[in-house]
GROMACS .gro file of N, CA, C and O in nm:
model
  432
    1MET      N    1   0.083  -0.117   0.000
    1MET     CA    2   0.000   0.000   0.000
    1MET      C    3   0.089   0.124   0.000
    1MET      O    4   0.179   0.136   0.080
    2ASN      N    5   0.059   0.218  -0.089
    2ASN     CA    6   0.136   0.339  -0.102
    2ASN      C    7   0.086   0.441   0.000
    2ASN      O    8  -0.028   0.483  -0.005
    3THR      N    9   0.172   0.480   0.093
    3THR     CA   10   0.131   0.575   0.197
    3THR      C   11   0.185   0.715   0.173
    3THR      O   12   0.164   0.802   0.254
    4THR      N   13   0.259   0.735   0.065
    4THR     CA   14   0.310   0.868   0.038
    4THR      C   15   0.198   0.957  -0.015
    4THR      O   16   0.111   0.913  -0.088
    5ARG      N   17   0.203   1.082   0.026
    5ARG     CA   18   0.101   1.176  -0.017
    5ARG      C   19   0.145   1.242  -0.148
    5ARG      O   20   0.262   1.272  -0.164
    6PRO      N   21   0.054   1.262  -0.240
    6PRO     CA   22   0.092   1.324  -0.366
    6PRO      C   23   0.129   1.471  -0.347
    6PRO      O   24   0.083   1.536  -0.254
    7MET      N   25   0.217   1.521  -0.434
    7MET     CA   26   0.251   1.662  -0.432
    7MET      C   27   0.129   1.744  -0.472
    7MET      O   28   0.038   1.694  -0.537
    8VAL      N   29   0.128   1.868  -0.433
    8VAL     CA   30   0.020   1.957  -0.469
    8VAL      C   31   0.025   1.982  -0.619
    8VAL      O   32   0.130   2.009  -0.675
    9THR      N   33  -0.087   1.970  -0.685
    9THR     CA   34  -0.094   1.996  -0.828
    9THR      C   35  -0.115   2.145  -0.849
    9THR      O   36  -0.211   2.202  -0.797
   10PRO      N   37  -0.025   2.212  -0.924
   10PRO     CA   38  -0.040   2.356  -0.942
   10PRO      C   39  -0.160   2.390  -1.028
   10PRO      O   40  -0.196   2.314  -1.118
   11PRO      N   41  -0.225   2.501  -0.998
   11PRO     CA   42  -0.339   2.542  -1.080
   11PRO      C   43  -0.294   2.592  -1.216
   11PRO      O   44  -0.175   2.615  -1.238
   12ALA      N   45  -0.389   2.612  -1.307
   12ALA     CA   46  -0.357   2.660  -1.441
   12ALA      C   47  -0.294   2.799  -1.436
   12ALA      O   48  -0.206   2.830  -1.514
   13ARG      N   49  -0.338   2.883  -1.346
   13ARG     CA   50  -0.275   3.014  -1.331
   13ARG      C   51  -0.223   3.027  -1.189
   13ARG      O   52  -0.268   2.958  -1.098
   14ARG      N   53  -0.129   3.116  -1.168
   14ARG     CA   54  -0.065   3.132  -1.037
   14ARG      C   55  -0.168   3.184  -0.935
   14ARG      O   56  -0.234   3.284  -0.958
   15THR      N   57  -0.180   3.114  -0.825
   15THR     CA   58  -0.275   3.148  -0.720
   15THR      C   59  -0.200   3.212  -0.603
   15THR      O   60  -0.087   3.176  -0.574
   16HIS      N   61  -0.265   3.304  -0.537
   16HIS     CA   62  -0.207   3.373  -0.423
   16HIS      C   63  -0.262   3.311  -0.294
   16HIS      O   64  -0.382   3.295  -0.280
   17ILE      N   65  -0.174   3.277  -0.202
   17ILE     CA   66  -0.211   3.218  -0.074
   17ILE      C   67  -0.154   3.304   0.038
   17ILE      O   68  -0.039   3.347   0.031
   18ALA      N   69  -0.233   3.328   0.143
   18ALA     CA   70  -0.186   3.399   0.262
   18ALA      C   71  -0.172   3.300   0.376
   18ALA      O   72  -0.259   3.216   0.397
   19ILE      N   73  -0.060   3.308   0.446
   19ILE     CA   74  -0.037   3.224   0.564
   19ILE      C   75  -0.029   3.317   0.684
   19ILE      O   76   0.058   3.403   0.692
   20ALA      N   77  -0.123   3.299   0.777
   20ALA     CA   78  -0.126   3.382   0.897
   20ALA      C   79  -0.027   3.326   0.998
   20ALA      O   80  -0.024   3.207   1.025
   21VAL      N   81   0.058   3.414   1.050
   21VAL     CA   82   0.153   3.376   1.153
   21VAL      C   83   0.131   3.467   1.274
   21VAL      O   84   0.106   3.585   1.260
   22ASP      N   85   0.136   3.406   1.391
   22ASP     CA   86   0.110   3.483   1.513
   22ASP      C   87   0.212   3.455   1.622
   22ASP      O   88   0.194   3.496   1.736
   23GLY      N   89   0.319   3.386   1.588
   23GLY     CA   90   0.420   3.354   1.687
   23GLY      C   91   0.397   3.221   1.756
   23GLY      O   92   0.481   3.175   1.833
   24SER      N   93   0.285   3.157   1.726
   24SER     CA   94   0.257   3.027   1.788
   24SER      C   95   0.323   2.915   1.707
   24SER      O   96   0.369   2.937   1.595
   25GLU      N   97   0.325   2.797   1.764
   25GLU     CA   98   0.382   2.682   1.694
   25GLU      C   99   0.301   2.646   1.569
   25GLU      O  100   0.352   2.588   1.476
   26TYR      N  101   0.173   2.684   1.566
   26TYR     CA  102   0.087   2.647   1.454
   26TYR      C  103   0.126   2.721   1.326
   26TYR      O  104   0.125   2.664   1.218
   27GLY      N  105   0.158   2.848   1.338
   27GLY     CA  106   0.204   2.923   1.221
   27GLY      C  107   0.333   2.868   1.166
   27GLY      O  108   0.350   2.852   1.044
   28GLU      N  109   0.425   2.835   1.255
   28GLU     CA  110   0.553   2.777   1.212
   28GLU      C  111   0.531   2.639   1.151
   28GLU      O  112   0.593   2.604   1.051
   29ARG      N  113   0.441   2.562   1.209
   29ARG     CA  114   0.410   2.430   1.155
   29ARG      C  115   0.351   2.441   1.014
   29ARG      O  116   0.381   2.361   0.926
   30MET      N  117   0.266   2.542   0.992
   30MET     CA  118   0.208   2.563   0.859
   30MET      C  119   0.315   2.599   0.758
   30MET      O  120   0.313   2.552   0.643
   31ILE      N  121   0.410   2.682   0.797
   31ILE     CA  122   0.521   2.718   0.707
   31ILE      C  123   0.600   2.594   0.669
   31ILE      O  124   0.634   2.574   0.553
   32LYS      N  125   0.628   2.510   0.767
   32LYS     CA  126   0.704   2.387   0.738
   32LYS      C  127   0.624   2.293   0.647
   32LYS      O  128   0.680   2.231   0.557
   33TRP      N  129   0.493   2.283   0.668
   33TRP     CA  130   0.410   2.199   0.583
   33TRP      C  131   0.412   2.253   0.439
   33TRP      O  132   0.423   2.176   0.344
   34CYS      N  133   0.400   2.383   0.425
   34CYS     CA  134   0.402   2.445   0.291
   34CYS      C  135   0.535   2.422   0.221
   34CYS      O  136   0.539   2.395   0.101
   35ALA      N  137   0.645   2.430   0.295
   35ALA     CA  138   0.776   2.406   0.235
   35ALA      C  139   0.788   2.260   0.191
   35ALA      O  140   0.834   2.230   0.081
   36LYS      N  141   0.743   2.168   0.276
   36LYS     CA  142   0.750   2.025   0.244
   36LYS      C  143   0.665   1.990   0.122
   36LYS      O  144   0.701   1.903   0.043
   37ASN      N  145   0.554   2.059   0.103
   37ASN     CA  146   0.461   2.030  -0.006
   37ASN      C  147   0.477   2.125  -0.126
   37ASN      O  148   0.386   2.136  -0.207
   38HIS      N  149   0.589   2.193  -0.132
   38HIS     CA  150   0.627   2.277  -0.247
   38HIS      C  151   0.530   2.392  -0.272
   38HIS      O  152   0.513   2.436  -0.387
   39ILE      N  153   0.465   2.440  -0.170
   39ILE     CA  154   0.370   2.549  -0.185
   39ILE      C  155   0.441   2.679  -0.225
   39ILE      O  156   0.393   2.754  -0.310
   40PHE      N  157   0.559   2.704  -0.166
   40PHE     CA  158   0.629   2.829  -0.192
   40PHE      C  159   0.681   2.838  -0.336
   40PHE      O  160   0.693   2.946  -0.391
   41SER      N  161   0.710   2.725  -0.397
   41SER     CA  162   0.757   2.728  -0.536
   41SER      C  163   0.642   2.717  -0.635
   41SER      O  164   0.660   2.743  -0.753
   42THR      N  165   0.524   2.680  -0.589
   42THR     CA  166   0.408   2.660  -0.677
   42THR      C  167   0.314   2.780  -0.676
   42THR      O  168   0.254   2.812  -0.777
   43TYR      N  169   0.301   2.845  -0.563
   43TYR     CA  170   0.204   2.954  -0.546
   43TYR      C  171   0.275   3.082  -0.503
   43TYR      O  172   0.386   3.079  -0.451
   44GLU      N  173   0.208   3.194  -0.522
   44GLU     CA  174   0.255   3.320  -0.466
   44GLU      C  175   0.204   3.324  -0.323
   44GLU      O  176   0.084   3.311  -0.298
   45VAL      N  177   0.295   3.338  -0.227
   45VAL     CA  178   0.259   3.327  -0.086
   45VAL      C  179   0.289   3.457  -0.013
   45VAL      O  180   0.395   3.518  -0.033
   46THR      N  181   0.196   3.498   0.071
   46THR     CA  182   0.214   3.614   0.157
   46THR      C  183   0.207   3.568   0.302
   46THR      O  184   0.113   3.500   0.341
   47LEU      N  185   0.309   3.605   0.380
   47LEU     CA  186   0.302   3.583   0.525
   47LEU      C  187   0.226   3.701   0.583
   47LEU      O  188   0.257   3.816   0.555
   48LEU      N  189   0.128   3.672   0.666
   48LEU     CA  190   0.039   3.775   0.718
   48LEU      C  191   0.040   3.772   0.871
   48LEU      O  192   0.027   3.666   0.932
   49HIS      N  193   0.059   3.889   0.929
   49HIS     CA  194   0.049   3.902   1.074
   49HIS      C  195  -0.024   4.032   1.104
   49HIS      O  196   0.011   4.137   1.051
   50VAL      N  197  -0.127   4.025   1.185
   50VAL     CA  198  -0.201   4.144   1.226
   50VAL      C  199  -0.164   4.172   1.371
   50VAL      O  200  -0.184   4.089   1.458
   51TYR      N  201  -0.106   4.288   1.393
   51TYR     CA  202  -0.067   4.320   1.530
   51TYR      C  203  -0.172   4.405   1.598
   51TYR      O  204  -0.251   4.473   1.534
   52ASP      N  205  -0.171   4.398   1.730
   52ASP     CA  206  -0.271   4.466   1.811
   52ASP      C  207  -0.212   4.592   1.872
   52ASP      O  208  -0.102   4.590   1.928
   53PHE      N  209  -0.282   4.700   1.858
   53PHE     CA  210  -0.245   4.825   1.924
   53PHE      C  211  -0.372   4.896   1.965
   53PHE      O  212  -0.457   4.928   1.881
   54THR      N  213  -0.389   4.917   2.093
   54THR     CA  214  -0.505   4.990   2.145
   54THR      C  215  -0.454   5.119   2.207
   54THR      O  216  -0.384   5.116   2.308
   55PRO      N  217  -0.487   5.233   2.146
   55PRO     CA  218  -0.437   5.361   2.200
   55PRO      C  219  -0.502   5.394   2.335
   55PRO      O  220  -0.615   5.354   2.362
   56PHE      N  221  -0.424   5.463   2.416
   56PHE     CA  222  -0.474   5.509   2.545
   56PHE      C  223  -0.552   5.638   2.528
   56PHE      O  224  -0.523   5.719   2.442
   57SER      N  225  -0.644   5.657   2.617
   57SER     CA  226  -0.722   5.781   2.622
   57SER      C  227  -0.665   5.868   2.733
   57SER      O  228  -0.619   5.817   2.836
   58ALA      N  229  -0.669   5.999   2.715
   58ALA     CA  230  -0.621   6.091   2.818
   58ALA      C  231  -0.701   6.075   2.947
   58ALA      O  232  -0.648   6.096   3.056
   59ALA      N  233  -0.824   6.036   2.936
   59ALA     CA  234  -0.909   6.019   3.055
   59ALA      C  235  -0.860   5.904   3.143
   59ALA      O  236  -0.884   5.903   3.264
   60MET      N  237  -0.790   5.809   3.083
   60MET     CA  238  -0.741   5.693   3.160
   60MET      C  239  -0.624   5.731   3.249
   60MET      O  240  -0.602   5.668   3.353
   61TYR      N  241  -0.545   5.831   3.209
   61TYR     CA  242  -0.425   5.869   3.282
   61TYR      C  243  -0.421   6.021   3.301
   61TYR      O  244  -0.339   6.090   3.240
   62PRO      N  245  -0.507   6.075   3.385
   62PRO     CA  246  -0.514   6.221   3.398
   62PRO      C  247  -0.387   6.285   3.455
   62PRO      O  248  -0.356   6.397   3.423
   63GLY      N  249  -0.310   6.213   3.534
   63GLY     CA  250  -0.190   6.271   3.595
   63GLY      C  251  -0.061   6.228   3.529
   63GLY      O  252   0.047   6.245   3.585
   64ALA      N  253  -0.067   6.173   3.409
   64ALA     CA  254   0.054   6.123   3.342
   64ALA      C  255   0.149   6.237   3.309
   64ALA      O  256   0.107   6.344   3.268
   65THR      N  257   0.279   6.213   3.330
   65THR     CA  258   0.378   6.316   3.300
   65THR      C  259   0.409   6.321   3.151
   65THR      O  260   0.444   6.425   3.098
   66MET      N  261   0.398   6.209   3.084
   66MET     CA  262   0.420   6.205   2.940
   66MET      C  263   0.285   6.228   2.873
   66MET      O  264   0.182   6.181   2.921
   67SER      N  265   0.286   6.301   2.763
   67SER     CA  266   0.158   6.324   2.696
   67SER      C  267   0.103   6.192   2.643
   67SER      O  268   0.177   6.101   2.610
   68VAL      N  269  -0.027   6.184   2.636
   68VAL     CA  270  -0.092   6.063   2.587
   68VAL      C  271  -0.052   6.038   2.442
   68VAL      O  272  -0.032   5.924   2.401
   69VAL      N  273  -0.034   6.144   2.366
   69VAL     CA  274   0.009   6.129   2.226
   69VAL      C  275   0.146   6.063   2.219
   69VAL      O  276   0.168   5.969   2.144
   70GLN      N  277   0.239   6.110   2.301
   70GLN     CA  278   0.374   6.051   2.303
   70GLN      C  279   0.369   5.905   2.349
   70GLN      O  280   0.437   5.820   2.295
   71MET      N  281   0.288   5.878   2.452
   71MET     CA  282   0.275   5.742   2.503
   71MET      C  283   0.220   5.650   2.392
   71MET      O  284   0.272   5.541   2.370
   72ASN      N  285   0.118   5.696   2.321
   72ASN     CA  286   0.060   5.617   2.212
   72ASN      C  287   0.160   5.595   2.099
   72ASN      O  288   0.167   5.486   2.042
   73GLN      N  289   0.237   5.698   2.065
   73GLN     CA  290   0.338   5.684   1.960
   73GLN      C  291   0.442   5.580   1.997
   73GLN      O  292   0.480   5.497   1.914
   74ARG      N  293   0.488   5.583   2.120
   74ARG     CA  294   0.588   5.486   2.165
   74ARG      C  295   0.532   5.343   2.167
   74ARG      O  296   0.597   5.249   2.125
   75MET      N  297   0.409   5.329   2.216
   75MET     CA  298   0.348   5.196   2.222
   75MET      C  299   0.320   5.142   2.082
   75MET      O  300   0.340   5.024   2.055
   76HIS      N  301   0.278   5.229   1.991
   76HIS     CA  302   0.252   5.187   1.854
   76HIS      C  303   0.382   5.145   1.787
   76HIS      O  304   0.388   5.043   1.718
   77ALA      N  305   0.488   5.221   1.807
   77ALA     CA  306   0.619   5.187   1.749
   77ALA      C  307   0.668   5.053   1.803
   77ALA      O  308   0.724   4.971   1.729
   78ALA      N  309   0.648   5.028   1.933
   78ALA     CA  310   0.690   4.900   1.992
   78ALA      C  311   0.610   4.784   1.936
   78ALA      O  312   0.666   4.677   1.905
   79ALA      N  313   0.479   4.802   1.918
   79ALA     CA  314   0.394   4.696   1.862
   79ALA      C  315   0.434   4.668   1.717
   79ALA      O  316   0.441   4.552   1.674
   80LYS      N  317   0.462   4.772   1.641
   80LYS     CA  318   0.503   4.757   1.501
   80LYS      C  319   0.638   4.686   1.492
   80LYS      O  320   0.655   4.596   1.410
   81ALA      N  321   0.732   4.722   1.578
   81ALA     CA  322   0.864   4.657   1.578
   81ALA      C  323   0.852   4.509   1.613
   81ALA      O  324   0.919   4.424   1.552
   82LYS      N  325   0.766   4.477   1.709
   82LYS     CA  326   0.745   4.337   1.746
   82LYS      C  327   0.686   4.258   1.629
   82LYS      O  328   0.726   4.145   1.601
   83ALA      N  329   0.592   4.319   1.556
   83ALA     CA  330   0.532   4.254   1.439
   83ALA      C  331   0.636   4.232   1.330
   83ALA      O  332   0.640   4.125   1.268
   84MET      N  333   0.721   4.330   1.307
   84MET     CA  334   0.826   4.316   1.205
   84MET      C  335   0.925   4.206   1.243
   84MET      O  336   0.967   4.128   1.158
   85ASP      N  337   0.961   4.199   1.370
   85ASP     CA  338   1.050   4.092   1.417
   85ASP      C  339   0.988   3.955   1.391
   85ASP      O  340   1.056   3.862   1.347
   86LEU      N  341   0.859   3.943   1.418
   86LEU     CA  342   0.789   3.816   1.397
   86LEU      C  343   0.788   3.779   1.249
   86LEU      O  344   0.818   3.665   1.213
   87LEU      N  345   0.756   3.875   1.162
   87LEU     CA  346   0.755   3.847   1.018
   87LEU      C  347   0.894   3.812   0.967
   87LEU      O  348   0.910   3.720   0.887
   88ASN      N  349   0.996   3.883   1.014
   88ASN     CA  350   1.133   3.852   0.972
   88ASN      C  351   1.176   3.713   1.018
   88ASN      O  352   1.245   3.642   0.946
   89LYS      N  353   1.137   3.675   1.140
   89LYS     CA  354   1.168   3.541   1.191
   89LYS      C  355   1.106   3.434   1.099
   89LYS      O  356   1.173   3.339   1.061
   90HIS      N  357   0.980   3.452   1.063
   90HIS     CA  358   0.913   3.353   0.979
   90HIS      C  359   0.965   3.356   0.835
   90HIS      O  360   0.973   3.253   0.769
   91ALA      N  361   1.002   3.473   0.786
   91ALA     CA  362   1.061   3.483   0.653
   91ALA      C  363   1.194   3.408   0.649
   91ALA      O  364   1.226   3.341   0.550
   92LYS      N  365   1.271   3.415   0.757
   92LYS     CA  366   1.398   3.340   0.764
   92LYS      C  367   1.372   3.190   0.764
   92LYS      O  368   1.445   3.114   0.700
   93ILE      N  369   1.268   3.146   0.833
   93ILE     CA  370   1.234   3.004   0.833
   93ILE      C  371   1.201   2.959   0.691
   93ILE      O  372   1.248   2.855   0.646
   94VAL      N  373   1.121   3.040   0.619
   94VAL     CA  374   1.089   3.007   0.479
   94VAL      C  375   1.216   2.997   0.397
   94VAL      O  376   1.237   2.902   0.323
   95SER      N  377   1.303   3.096   0.412
   95SER     CA  378   1.428   3.098   0.336
   95SER      C  379   1.515   2.978   0.368
   95SER      O  380   1.571   2.915   0.279
   96ASP      N  381   1.526   2.944   0.496
   96ASP     CA  382   1.609   2.829   0.537
   96ASP      C  383   1.553   2.697   0.484
   96ASP      O  384   1.627   2.608   0.447
   97LEU      N  385   1.420   2.685   0.480
   97LEU     CA  386   1.358   2.560   0.437
   97LEU      C  387   1.355   2.544   0.285
   97LEU      O  388   1.363   2.433   0.234
   98THR      N  389   1.343   2.654   0.214
   98THR     CA  390   1.324   2.646   0.069
   98THR      C  391   1.445   2.688  -0.012
   98THR      O  392   1.455   2.656  -0.129
   99GLY      N  393   1.535   2.762   0.050
   99GLY     CA  394   1.653   2.809  -0.023
   99GLY      C  395   1.627   2.936  -0.101
   99GLY      O  396   1.716   2.988  -0.166
  100PHE      N  397   1.508   2.988  -0.095
  100PHE     CA  398   1.478   3.114  -0.163
  100PHE      C  399   1.371   3.190  -0.087
  100PHE      O  400   1.295   3.132  -0.012
  101LEU      N  401   1.370   3.317  -0.108
  101LEU     CA  402   1.266   3.402  -0.052
  101LEU      C  403   1.265   3.531  -0.131
  101LEU      O  404   1.367   3.597  -0.144
  102THR      N  405   1.154   3.562  -0.187
  102THR     CA  406   1.139   3.690  -0.255
  102THR      C  407   1.014   3.757  -0.201
  102THR      O  408   0.914   3.691  -0.174
  103PHE      N  409   1.023   3.884  -0.182
  103PHE     CA  410   0.906   3.960  -0.141
  103PHE      C  411   0.918   4.101  -0.195
  103PHE      O  412   1.027   4.153  -0.210
  104SER      N  413   0.805   4.158  -0.228
  104SER     CA  414   0.806   4.291  -0.286
  104SER      C  415   0.814   4.400  -0.180
  104SER      O  416   0.881   4.498  -0.199
  105GLN      N  417   0.746   4.382  -0.070
  105GLN     CA  418   0.750   4.483   0.035
  105GLN      C  419   0.689   4.428   0.163
  105GLN      O  420   0.611   4.336   0.161
  106TRP      N  421   0.732   4.488   0.273
  106TRP     CA  422   0.666   4.463   0.399
  106TRP      C  423   0.568   4.576   0.418
  106TRP      O  424   0.601   4.692   0.397
  107SER      N  425   0.450   4.546   0.458
  107SER     CA  426   0.351   4.650   0.481
  107SER      C  427   0.305   4.642   0.626
  107SER      O  428   0.255   4.540   0.669
  108VAL      N  429   0.330   4.747   0.697
  108VAL     CA  430   0.291   4.751   0.839
  108VAL      C  431   0.211   4.875   0.864
  108VAL      O  432   0.238   4.979   0.815
   0.00000   0.00000   0.00000
């Protein structure tokens, strides 16, 4: 009995696939599955991560020494940097597993 799984059959035209990554083992596992099944060489793939940023209201911190605008800017920059680190980590995994990685831009 043949227990090997067939390779993915490519569609007639190039299809775009998004892979959501959130830092969990499941996102990394999906990347490894895609590499094993030749998804990255068969399809156009986008790694997707949605980061969370909830701005503070001035009413929440009436006695704050730093302005709420400055606090929000710093927190937003930190959330964006964390998201970029996560995407870069997963992009490196793709590159290490497949030997190639091309992307047009990071959008944050």
